[in-house]
């Protein structure tokens, strides 16, 4: 997928600086509208009779294991089902409030224009092909199941009972069979007896869908589901009842999955670029602060020691001086005393 | 040291650990012979369980003490916390090693874990960023931790060579931690339709990053408390003298970081105008989380550090750790797939819990093996002042 690689490179190069904008938008005013010749399938819920022939055909062309209950057993429709590792497509029956008859809805991979699974896969196991299909390569898959977390339609399934070689399983839009010439259209489409499924170029399919709404405005809800949901899908839906009544979410928005994460991805190179400079700067400042504090401490100690020394010297000098004086005084006193003694001795001699 | 020599191998903890290891061995065989279905309650709607919600998300968050402590000491120059670095680095190293170990149970083909890094990188994936950063950071932590092992082995030259890399490794560690701590939150950005609006926010990456800092600081306090009794004889005078200072300082830091985290949570609520959800069962659960485990510990930390109440701080650390675990569980399990009918919701099997407990016990055993042999809580006599 060249475009995805381009996006990734732009992201790494930090082209998507502005938070919340995709790198593609930042790089130019470009909006991806899908591959020009991409195919799509239109499912018309007003035509589906819930015969499960599409399920049987899917099982056959994809060589999936035989189900527990045969495909002509319509009791299966009593419970709501989802796609599994053994069934790429299932049909559910709904009884919308106010509707005279039940409405059926077929479920399979919607083949998003900008697939969440492909965007989320950390080993590029998913690929959006130019024919519109999204396919999976088990030879690189690690089995992390982030694709299943990311898919807004809860489509990919996993072989939980495979101990060492589990695969993610989902509809391929029969991409391998069509590419090899085995089929000319997806197995389910070819098997539908009521033409509830139509296969063609997405551009043409959209025109057909809108034409039906225009021709029978009373019959359809005025919305082609998948035209813009999650950035658009290559499986499109028409319905006579609100889509949420037939198990389809109406709150997914029109933002594609890659756009939801591009802002966070764009910040990555900035953290790698800015953090070392910032942290290195903080380190340098704290080191310098430590050094200055150290020097100041040394200087203070030196000053204190010097002042102390001078004080001591003065005291010592004073003490010395005192000692000298005392000594001098005592000598003088002794001399004086000796002289006095000598004088009195002389007097005594004179008197005798 | 008579009490030392008299010690029996059959202490209550050792018996417990032995049983857990046996259960772990049994579950390992089950997982690699019967697949995930044999051990887990995972299904197509709930592809990620507690092995991601706890082992990965909580494991990485709880190991954040490594980068926060080493950044505080080596980058911000808070040298008085130096004795806290080695236990924090060791915990982080073991934490990340165990995260990678636990992932081997969860992913389908664990031997392919290097594929995204070396064979075919999917650079548009947030999980790629997580994988690359965890791989690089585990390497960084191994090198940082190796200093203690090299001292133990007496390889002086190699030790001083590795030691010279400290600053470089610390900065690299902070960059990598910023990226993958936040990316764990960013993993959920791709699924706004599955995560309840009270927990979904474009600020999820920054919420995960800031709360990781808070829990990293708290883990240093919490784990120091747990280590104190069994390993007291291994702690040197410096470690013991600095211990209360570490607790008070980290409590002050954690109080501020939690206040910041609270602010970010409230801003996120306002930015998406999600106030209306507060008056619902989900709202009550959300308020329980942010009032009881963000606002309250922030306040208690502040009181504890002002009044030098070590006991209060230790309890608050436990509260914060529990709060971040609760947050990761809410994002990855409780509020994820909230719109599915209750019959289709996920609850872990005993096997999943068993493996998670097994991983934690392995971590404690390796931690004990290392701290009773290598200079973690004390400085090696031949390398005093060598930092």
XYZ file of C-alpha atoms in Angstrom:
739
model
C 0.000 0.000 0.000
C 1.953 2.923 -1.308
C -0.195 5.630 0.164
C 0.014 4.192 3.655
C 3.789 4.036 3.397
C 3.827 7.624 2.227
C 1.711 8.659 5.203
C 4.017 6.783 7.529
C 7.098 8.426 6.073
C 5.513 11.855 6.307
C 4.603 11.122 9.904
C 8.136 10.065 10.738
C 9.557 13.109 8.991
C 7.410 15.226 11.300
C 5.416 16.747 8.474
C 2.236 16.464 10.492
C 3.163 18.967 13.127
C -0.281 20.351 13.695
C -2.182 18.174 16.166
C -5.428 16.767 14.866
C -4.485 17.136 11.208
C -3.470 14.178 9.128
C -0.026 14.275 7.600
C -1.695 14.171 4.198
C -3.606 17.338 4.956
C -0.518 18.982 6.301
C 1.403 18.005 3.199
C -1.145 19.588 0.903
C -4.815 20.029 0.354
C -5.286 16.387 -0.613
C -8.307 14.243 0.173
C -8.115 10.523 -0.549
C -11.270 9.335 -2.256
C -10.220 5.770 -2.796
C -8.653 4.027 -5.765
C -10.345 5.212 -8.980
C -11.265 1.751 -10.262
C -12.141 0.307 -6.866
C -15.090 -2.042 -6.843
C -17.952 -2.064 -4.383
C -20.992 -4.137 -3.491
C -24.436 -2.688 -2.858
C -26.689 -4.509 -0.424
C -30.353 -3.591 -0.625
C -32.162 -4.629 2.544
C -35.554 -4.125 0.873
C -34.751 -6.974 -1.523
C -33.138 -9.497 0.845
C -35.359 -12.449 1.765
C -32.983 -14.097 4.266
C -32.487 -17.316 2.282
C -28.812 -17.678 3.391
C -27.717 -18.666 -0.138
C -24.973 -16.036 0.097
C -23.700 -17.696 3.263
C -23.578 -21.078 1.540
C -21.755 -19.670 -1.496
C -19.230 -17.867 0.707
C -18.570 -21.056 2.629
C -18.001 -22.936 -0.632
C -15.736 -20.510 -2.503
C -13.611 -19.878 0.581
C -13.414 -23.585 1.445
C -14.560 -22.971 5.008
C -15.573 -25.877 7.280
C -19.169 -27.073 7.092
C -21.399 -25.384 9.708
C -23.093 -27.261 12.564
C -26.534 -26.586 11.038
C -27.059 -26.677 7.242
C -27.519 -23.431 5.319
C -31.150 -24.196 4.460
C -32.007 -24.315 8.161
C -33.582 -20.886 8.644
C -34.083 -21.390 12.385
C -30.509 -20.081 12.666
C -31.991 -16.631 11.988
C -33.786 -16.650 15.359
C -30.645 -15.400 17.107
C -28.449 -12.466 16.148
C -25.079 -13.638 14.824
C -21.763 -12.079 13.901
C -18.965 -13.068 11.550
C -16.664 -15.790 12.868
C -13.471 -17.572 11.840
C -15.701 -20.145 10.090
C -18.249 -17.761 8.546
C -17.100 -14.647 6.668
C -20.666 -13.548 6.168
C -23.924 -14.000 8.070
C -27.489 -12.793 7.557
C -29.551 -11.587 10.504
C -33.279 -11.069 10.768
C -34.762 -7.988 12.457
C -38.302 -7.036 13.293
C -38.324 -3.227 13.321
C -41.161 -1.567 15.231
C -44.004 -0.737 12.870
C -42.677 -2.802 9.965
C -45.108 -5.346 8.518
C -42.483 -7.924 7.593
C -39.062 -8.762 9.046
C -36.025 -7.083 7.486
C -32.819 -8.970 6.751
C -29.300 -7.626 6.838
C -26.146 -9.225 5.530
C -22.942 -8.788 7.491
C -19.356 -9.135 6.227
C -16.227 -7.021 5.992
C -17.158 -3.568 4.713
C -13.768 -3.064 3.028
C -13.209 0.474 4.284
C -11.632 3.013 1.974
C -9.094 3.681 4.741
C -9.288 0.520 6.831
C -8.926 0.636 10.621
C -7.438 -2.876 10.615
C -4.688 -1.933 8.159
C -3.956 1.275 10.043
C -3.777 -0.598 13.354
C -1.660 -3.530 12.188
C 1.909 -3.197 13.440
C 3.261 -5.660 10.898
C 1.321 -4.495 7.798
C -0.541 -7.774 7.432
C -3.571 -5.981 5.942
C -3.626 -4.427 2.509
C -6.095 -2.170 0.728
C -5.992 -3.364 -2.866
C -6.665 -1.151 -5.912
C -9.798 -3.255 -6.579
C -11.231 -2.000 -3.295
C -10.827 -5.194 -1.278
C -8.987 -5.396 2.053
C -6.960 -8.591 2.358
C -4.882 -10.209 5.072
C -1.522 -11.984 4.958
C -1.249 -14.712 7.597
C 2.455 -15.268 6.850
C 3.506 -12.174 8.834
C 0.655 -11.945 11.396
C 1.802 -12.046 15.025
C -1.729 -12.637 16.325
C -1.995 -9.520 18.518
C -5.663 -8.933 17.564
C -5.352 -5.137 17.545
C -7.137 -5.205 14.157
C -10.174 -6.662 15.927
C -9.984 -3.979 18.607
C -9.777 -1.282 15.937
C -12.517 -2.450 13.554
C -15.605 -0.258 14.121
C -17.829 -2.925 12.540
C -16.570 -5.861 14.687
C -15.760 -7.899 11.612
C -12.392 -9.705 11.899
C -12.536 -13.011 13.778
C -9.748 -15.111 15.265
C -8.964 -18.797 15.450
C -8.950 -18.964 19.246
C -8.667 -22.752 19.260
C -5.472 -22.824 17.182
C -2.586 -23.176 19.656
C 0.321 -22.172 17.427
C -0.943 -20.969 14.044
C -4.061 -18.869 14.701
C -5.175 -16.606 11.845
C -7.425 -13.578 11.667
C -10.314 -14.497 9.418
C -12.514 -12.195 7.380
C -14.174 -11.633 4.014
C -11.736 -10.848 1.180
C -14.384 -9.613 -1.287
C -13.208 -12.764 -3.078
C -10.086 -10.869 -4.157
C -7.922 -14.020 -4.641
C -10.648 -15.859 -6.579
C -11.373 -12.876 -8.835
C -7.680 -12.229 -9.432
C -7.088 -15.850 -10.423
C -10.072 -15.814 -12.776
C -11.979 -18.400 -10.751
C -14.797 -15.926 -10.159
C -15.933 -12.725 -11.848
C -17.700 -11.361 -8.792
C -17.757 -12.189 -5.072
C -19.323 -15.582 -4.340
C -22.194 -14.127 -2.310
C -23.168 -11.683 -5.040
C -23.321 -14.417 -7.663
C -25.481 -16.610 -5.426
C -28.160 -14.038 -4.538
C -31.470 -15.015 -6.165
C -33.137 -11.627 -5.541
C -30.379 -9.285 -6.764
C -30.162 -7.842 -3.301
C -26.409 -7.637 -3.996
C -24.864 -5.717 -6.908
C -21.165 -5.675 -7.729
C -19.441 -2.934 -9.776
C -17.210 0.101 -9.687
C -17.801 2.045 -6.486
C -18.564 5.220 -8.458
C -21.247 3.422 -10.468
C -22.618 1.578 -7.447
C -23.099 4.896 -5.635
C -25.013 6.239 -8.650
C -27.227 3.154 -8.690
C -27.920 3.498 -4.970
C -28.892 7.159 -5.234
C -30.980 6.455 -8.333
C -32.997 3.849 -6.413
C -33.639 6.293 -3.599
C -34.690 8.908 -6.104
C -36.956 6.510 -8.005
C -38.627 5.137 -4.868
C -38.349 7.830 -2.175
C -41.090 6.194 -0.124
C -39.363 2.871 -0.070
C -35.910 3.900 1.141
C -34.313 5.831 3.963
C -32.562 8.744 2.218
C -29.050 7.599 3.050
C -26.485 5.305 1.467
C -24.790 3.660 4.427
C -21.070 3.392 3.786
C -20.817 6.361 1.444
C -19.062 8.327 4.200
C -19.184 6.218 7.408
C -15.663 5.898 8.861
C -14.291 7.674 5.790
C -16.345 5.532 3.395
C -16.548 1.821 2.699
C -16.593 -0.414 -0.372
C -19.707 -2.231 0.830
C -22.735 0.032 0.599
C -26.210 -0.391 2.041
C -29.755 0.692 1.272
C -32.591 0.156 3.730
C -36.254 0.853 4.099
C -36.015 1.204 7.875
C -33.538 3.250 9.950
C -30.162 1.510 9.849
C -29.942 1.218 13.611
C -33.096 -0.914 13.510
C -31.187 -3.528 11.520
C -28.158 -3.621 13.786
C -26.050 -0.958 12.088
C -24.465 1.814 14.107
C -25.359 5.340 13.102
C -22.895 7.015 15.484
C -19.609 6.055 13.829
C -18.949 9.435 12.254
C -17.188 10.138 8.988
C -13.613 10.339 10.264
C -11.448 7.529 8.947
C -9.462 5.421 11.402
C -6.017 6.684 10.290
C -7.161 10.260 10.927
C -8.064 9.341 14.514
C -4.480 8.380 15.298
C -2.450 10.627 13.001
C -2.230 13.410 15.597
C -0.749 11.107 18.236
C 1.653 9.631 15.677
C 2.760 13.091 14.563
C 3.858 13.964 18.106
C 6.275 10.999 18.242
C 9.183 12.493 16.289
C 8.720 15.768 18.171
C 9.124 14.040 21.547
C 12.233 12.312 20.244
C 13.597 15.646 18.999
C 12.623 18.020 21.810
C 13.024 15.867 24.931
C 16.809 15.260 24.721
C 17.492 18.982 24.277
C 15.158 19.945 27.104
C 16.388 17.247 29.486
C 20.011 17.888 28.551
C 19.424 21.565 29.325
C 17.865 20.775 32.709
C 20.786 18.467 33.456
C 23.288 21.202 32.542
C 21.462 23.758 34.701
C 21.225 21.451 37.706
C 24.872 20.484 37.301
C 25.913 24.143 37.089
C 23.772 24.934 40.138
C 25.467 22.143 42.026
C 28.893 23.411 40.980
C 28.107 26.999 41.974
C 26.731 25.859 45.328
C 29.864 23.793 45.847
C 32.143 26.718 45.064
C 30.175 29.051 47.275
C 30.398 26.570 50.095
C 34.171 26.291 49.644
C 34.539 30.080 49.535
C 32.474 30.487 52.708
C 34.536 27.880 54.511
C 37.731 29.592 53.389
C 36.535 32.995 54.608
C 35.397 31.583 57.923
C 38.681 29.801 58.440
C 40.628 32.954 57.575
C 38.592 35.121 59.946
C 39.018 32.580 62.673
C 42.751 32.471 62.046
C 43.103 36.275 62.325
C 41.109 36.307 65.512
C 43.286 33.590 66.992
C 46.461 35.359 65.920
C 45.323 38.539 67.629
C 44.451 36.734 70.797
C 47.759 34.938 70.784
C 49.672 38.145 70.239
C 47.825 39.798 73.077
C 48.516 36.861 75.365
C 52.153 36.913 74.380
C 52.375 40.614 75.082
C 50.786 40.092 78.469
C 53.192 37.298 79.242
C 56.175 39.463 78.241
C 54.883 42.278 80.417
C 54.345 39.977 83.353
C 57.825 38.608 82.935
C 59.320 42.081 82.718
C 57.373 43.220 85.730
C 58.460 40.258 87.807
C 62.102 40.777 86.836
C 61.834 44.430 87.735
C 60.202 43.482 90.971
C 62.941 40.979 91.760
C 65.673 43.485 90.877
C 64.014 46.155 92.968
C 63.662 43.724 95.816
C 67.319 42.677 95.555
C 68.415 46.310 95.443
C 66.298 47.130 98.470
C 67.716 44.161 100.294
C 71.241 45.182 99.346
C 70.565 48.746 100.502
C 69.192 47.660 103.881
C 72.114 45.276 104.344
C 74.516 48.157 103.687
C 72.678 50.315 106.244
C 72.963 47.624 108.831
C 76.709 47.298 108.160
C 77.179 51.102 108.492
C 75.203 51.066 111.759
C 77.239 48.212 113.257
C 22.723 -14.534 62.312
C 21.141 -17.619 63.822
C 17.739 -16.637 62.549
C 19.244 -16.549 59.048
C 20.719 -20.009 59.131
C 17.664 -21.545 60.748
C 15.408 -20.332 57.921
C 13.474 -23.114 56.294
C 12.639 -23.238 52.606
C 8.991 -23.915 53.479
C 7.874 -20.444 54.471
C 4.206 -19.640 53.838
C 5.185 -17.415 50.890
C 7.393 -20.086 49.352
C 4.637 -22.675 49.576
C 2.198 -20.232 47.948
C 4.750 -19.406 45.246
C 5.355 -23.090 44.589
C 1.661 -23.758 44.075
C 1.349 -20.740 41.756
C 4.326 -21.942 39.699
C 2.733 -25.368 39.301
C -0.562 -23.836 38.206
C 1.380 -21.573 35.844
C 3.131 -24.562 34.293
C -0.211 -26.325 33.806
C -1.772 -23.221 32.194
C 1.284 -22.797 29.948
C 0.833 -26.313 28.597
C -2.899 -25.681 28.128
C -2.295 -22.421 26.258
C 0.272 -23.851 23.855
C -1.629 -27.042 23.122
C -5.251 -25.892 23.147
C -4.934 -22.266 22.029
C -6.377 -19.186 23.709
C -9.826 -20.771 23.795
C -8.576 -23.439 26.218
C -7.496 -20.927 28.858
C -9.251 -17.604 28.244
C -12.734 -16.146 27.948
C -11.668 -14.062 24.954
C -13.915 -14.011 21.920
C -14.307 -12.209 18.605
C -15.983 -9.175 20.210
C -13.543 -9.053 23.142
C -10.121 -9.767 21.685
C -8.156 -8.214 24.569
C -8.606 -9.368 28.163
C -6.657 -8.985 31.388
C -3.426 -10.205 29.786
C -3.451 -6.850 27.992
C -5.457 -4.817 30.557
C -3.378 -5.924 33.529
C -0.135 -7.560 32.344
C 0.611 -4.995 29.639
C -1.146 -1.744 30.606
C -0.662 -2.005 34.375
C 2.711 -3.737 34.114
C 4.179 -0.903 32.088
C 2.543 1.819 34.220
C 3.692 0.276 37.508
C 7.239 0.033 36.146
C 7.341 3.818 35.609
C 9.275 4.269 38.859
C 12.445 3.496 36.918
C 12.426 6.458 34.590
C 10.930 8.922 37.113
C 13.498 8.136 39.818
C 16.516 8.062 37.522
C 15.368 11.314 35.874
C 14.962 12.974 39.303
C 18.447 11.957 40.404
C 20.563 12.103 37.248
C 18.804 14.846 35.264
C 17.173 17.074 37.876
C 20.154 16.619 40.207
C 18.154 15.505 43.282
C 21.096 13.534 44.658
C 19.469 12.910 48.025
C 17.258 10.297 46.356
C 20.212 8.384 44.951
C 19.694 5.284 47.053
C 16.190 4.896 45.573
C 17.498 4.587 42.004
C 18.691 0.995 42.008
C 15.587 -0.633 43.489
C 13.487 1.445 41.048
C 15.600 0.464 38.027
C 15.497 -3.187 39.049
C 11.714 -3.108 39.466
C 11.313 -1.405 36.091
C 13.618 -3.885 34.379
C 11.779 -6.863 35.839
C 8.422 -5.198 35.130
C 9.164 -4.732 31.449
C 10.763 -8.165 31.127
C 7.587 -9.682 32.586
C 5.377 -7.623 30.266
C 7.209 -9.114 27.305
C 7.089 -12.568 28.926
C 3.321 -12.296 29.478
C 2.765 -11.177 25.869
C 4.084 -14.553 24.743
C 0.914 -16.087 26.170
C -1.425 -13.554 24.609
C -0.243 -13.177 21.010
C -0.951 -16.005 18.616
C 2.579 -16.594 17.352
C 4.983 -15.230 19.971
C 8.123 -16.138 18.032
C 7.039 -13.543 15.486
C 7.168 -10.689 18.011
C 10.367 -9.363 16.345
C 8.602 -9.207 12.932
C 7.164 -5.690 13.335
C 10.549 -4.363 14.361
C 12.873 -6.161 11.947
C 10.802 -7.619 9.117
C 7.858 -5.433 8.169
C 7.248 -2.389 10.395
C 3.679 -1.106 10.434
C 4.544 2.497 11.223
C 0.943 3.714 11.054
C 0.104 1.647 14.142
C 0.288 2.952 17.688
C 1.003 -0.630 18.694
C 4.151 -0.471 16.562
C 5.281 2.520 18.596
C 4.538 0.666 21.824
C 6.411 -2.409 20.593
C 9.460 -0.519 19.386
C 9.706 1.632 22.531
C 9.216 -1.306 24.906
C 11.872 -3.283 23.019
C 14.343 -0.365 23.144
C 13.531 0.573 26.743
C 13.909 -3.009 27.927
C 17.388 -2.905 26.389
C 18.137 0.420 28.126
C 16.932 -0.950 31.476
C 18.994 -4.111 31.050
C 22.117 -1.975 30.547
C 21.237 0.327 33.462
C 20.596 -2.637 35.734
C 23.747 -4.457 34.538
C 25.910 -2.102 36.660
C 24.718 -3.904 39.806
C 25.207 -7.327 38.233
C 28.710 -6.416 37.049
C 29.644 -5.240 40.552
C 28.378 -8.565 41.878
C 30.443 -10.426 39.289
C 33.485 -8.239 39.990
C 33.924 -7.068 36.396
C 35.322 -3.641 37.257
C 36.398 -2.393 33.825
C 33.144 -3.248 32.092
C 31.228 -1.821 35.041
C 32.942 1.562 34.834
C 32.424 1.607 31.059
C 28.676 0.993 31.424
C 28.485 3.438 34.315
C 29.778 6.229 32.061
C 26.631 5.834 29.923
C 24.308 6.729 32.834
C 23.223 10.197 31.673
C 22.758 9.129 28.065
C 20.715 6.094 29.072
C 18.612 8.156 31.472
C 17.672 10.697 28.795
C 16.981 7.923 26.271
C 14.880 6.188 28.931
C 12.759 9.287 29.534
C 12.179 9.782 25.796
C 11.149 6.151 25.320
C 8.970 6.134 28.431
C 7.186 9.323 27.389
C 6.440 7.731 24.045
C 5.233 4.290 25.042
C 3.466 5.239 28.279
C 1.402 7.684 26.236
C 1.018 5.305 23.291
C -0.652 2.733 25.518
C -3.426 5.282 25.939
C -3.237 6.204 22.256
C -3.967 2.563 21.360
C -7.601 3.306 22.154
C -7.815 6.475 20.017
C -8.738 4.334 17.021
C -11.908 3.007 18.693
C -14.110 5.951 19.732
C -17.191 3.876 18.911
C -16.249 1.178 21.454
C -14.918 3.064 24.479
C -17.359 4.960 26.699
C -17.135 8.747 26.089
C -16.207 9.402 29.737
C -12.984 7.444 29.207
C -12.442 8.143 25.509
C -10.609 11.379 24.891
C -8.118 12.730 22.411
C -6.093 13.429 25.568
C -5.828 9.691 26.387
C -2.089 9.621 25.544
C -1.253 12.459 27.925
C -3.569 11.037 30.590
C -1.717 7.735 30.462
C 1.659 9.470 30.584
C 0.899 11.758 33.537
C -0.799 9.025 35.548
C 2.220 6.793 34.874
C 4.469 9.386 36.545
C 2.150 9.496 39.565
C 2.066 5.725 39.859
C 5.812 5.481 39.231
C 6.518 7.735 42.212
C 3.933 5.859 44.290
C 5.413 2.492 43.392
C 8.814 3.580 44.729
C 7.143 4.383 48.075
C 4.858 1.351 48.041
C 7.528 -1.108 47.051
C 10.058 0.366 49.476
C 7.495 -0.302 52.200
C 7.002 -3.879 51.079
C 10.754 -4.499 50.788
C 11.576 -2.986 54.160
C 10.704 -5.921 56.342
C 12.027 -8.917 54.381
C 15.171 -7.195 53.101
C 16.002 -4.878 55.995
C 19.268 -6.716 56.665
C 20.371 -5.978 53.106
C 19.868 -2.212 53.394
C 22.901 -0.094 54.213
C 23.042 2.969 56.479
C 22.734 5.378 53.528
C 19.632 3.639 52.215
C 17.953 3.635 55.618
C 18.955 7.234 56.371
C 17.643 8.497 53.017
C 14.506 6.366 53.088
C 12.205 8.815 54.920
C 13.478 11.675 52.769
C 12.623 9.715 49.628
C 9.121 9.024 50.938
C 8.448 12.683 51.850
C 9.919 14.061 48.625
C 8.178 11.580 46.364
C 4.878 12.151 48.187
C 5.117 15.886 47.478
C 5.891 15.170 43.831
C 3.096 12.619 43.481
C 0.589 15.020 45.051
C 1.340 17.635 42.414
C 1.353 15.155 39.522
C -2.016 13.750 40.642
C -3.451 17.269 40.810
C -2.193 17.829 37.257
C -3.756 14.527 36.168
C -7.071 15.523 37.754
C -6.963 18.817 35.853
C -6.332 16.978 32.563
C -9.249 14.619 33.253
C -11.584 17.540 33.896
C -10.347 19.418 30.814
C -11.031 16.297 28.729
C -14.538 16.136 30.154
C -15.143 19.748 29.182
C -13.420 19.567 25.792
C -15.794 16.860 24.587
C -18.727 18.302 26.545
C -19.332 14.995 28.275
C -20.873 16.446 31.454
C -24.241 14.899 30.661
C -22.810 11.398 31.080
C -21.964 12.140 34.716
C -25.579 11.634 35.700
C -25.697 7.926 34.874
C -24.370 4.672 36.286
C -21.247 5.153 34.167
C -20.918 8.667 35.548
C -21.017 7.404 39.129
C -18.326 4.845 38.328
C -16.246 7.554 36.624
C -16.590 9.902 39.612
C -15.691 7.044 41.961
C -12.470 6.640 40.000
C -11.368 10.252 39.727
C -12.545 11.432 43.145
C -11.561 8.357 45.135
C -8.325 7.468 43.378
C -7.038 10.746 41.920
C -8.355 13.703 43.947
C -8.262 11.933 47.328
C -4.691 10.589 47.089
C -3.493 13.982 45.831
C -4.927 15.577 48.975
C -3.689 12.833 51.303
C -0.176 13.018 49.852
C -0.160 16.778 50.437
C -1.277 16.360 54.051
C 1.141 13.482 54.607
C 4.173 15.350 53.339
C 3.286 18.566 55.219
C 2.778 16.764 58.523
C 5.625 14.305 57.847
C 3.157 11.461 58.354
C 5.031 8.523 56.815
C 2.286 6.043 57.605
C -0.376 8.101 55.820
C 1.909 8.484 52.807
C 2.459 4.750 52.560
C -1.281 4.059 52.567
C -1.793 6.806 49.994
C 0.825 5.186 47.759
C -1.167 1.946 47.846
C -4.345 3.908 47.050
C -2.700 5.574 44.050
C -1.333 2.301 42.695
C -4.781 0.732 43.026
C -6.326 3.791 41.348
C -4.141 3.579 38.260
C -4.825 -0.161 37.982
C -8.533 0.693 38.182
C -8.136 3.313 35.450
C -6.367 0.894 33.096
C -9.059 -1.722 33.767
C -11.775 0.830 33.075
C -10.268 1.898 29.754
C -9.370 -1.575 28.514
C -12.133 -3.739 29.960
C -14.966 -2.089 31.913
C -15.809 0.870 29.660
C -14.624 -0.877 26.491
C -17.436 -2.440 24.484
C -19.859 -0.756 26.901
C -22.582 -0.800 24.246
C -22.584 -4.575 23.861
C -25.413 -6.446 25.584
C -24.270 -7.848 28.926
C -24.328 -11.442 27.654
C -21.587 -10.512 25.158
C -19.360 -8.713 27.688
C -16.043 -10.136 28.845
C -15.082 -11.386 32.280
C -11.710 -13.090 32.814
C -11.525 -16.854 33.244
C -9.695 -18.384 36.211
C -6.988 -19.440 33.759
C -6.354 -15.853 32.700
C -6.176 -14.720 36.323
C -3.921 -17.697 37.047
C -1.420 -16.699 34.367
C -1.417 -13.071 35.573
C -0.756 -14.153 39.179
C 1.902 -16.555 37.911
C 3.681 -13.703 36.096
C 3.623 -11.482 39.220
C 4.960 -14.314 41.427
C 7.778 -15.022 38.960
C 8.634 -11.317 39.211
C 8.737 -11.380 43.019
C 10.914 -14.504 43.050
C 13.435 -13.015 40.606
C 13.417 -9.741 42.566
C 14.168 -11.632 45.774
C 16.918 -13.653 44.108
C 18.621 -10.471 42.902
C 18.315 -8.221 45.979
C 19.629 -10.934 48.306
C 22.759 -11.263 46.161
C 23.498 -8.045 44.316
C 24.146 -4.497 45.527
C 20.623 -3.066 45.190
C 19.730 -1.804 48.673
C 23.358 -1.116 49.597
C 26.472 0.198 47.930
C 29.115 -2.306 47.015
C 32.086 -1.622 49.367
C 34.515 -1.453 46.451
C 32.481 1.118 44.555
C 31.617 3.610 47.306
C 31.544 7.165 46.001
C 32.022 5.788 42.505
C 28.908 7.488 41.181
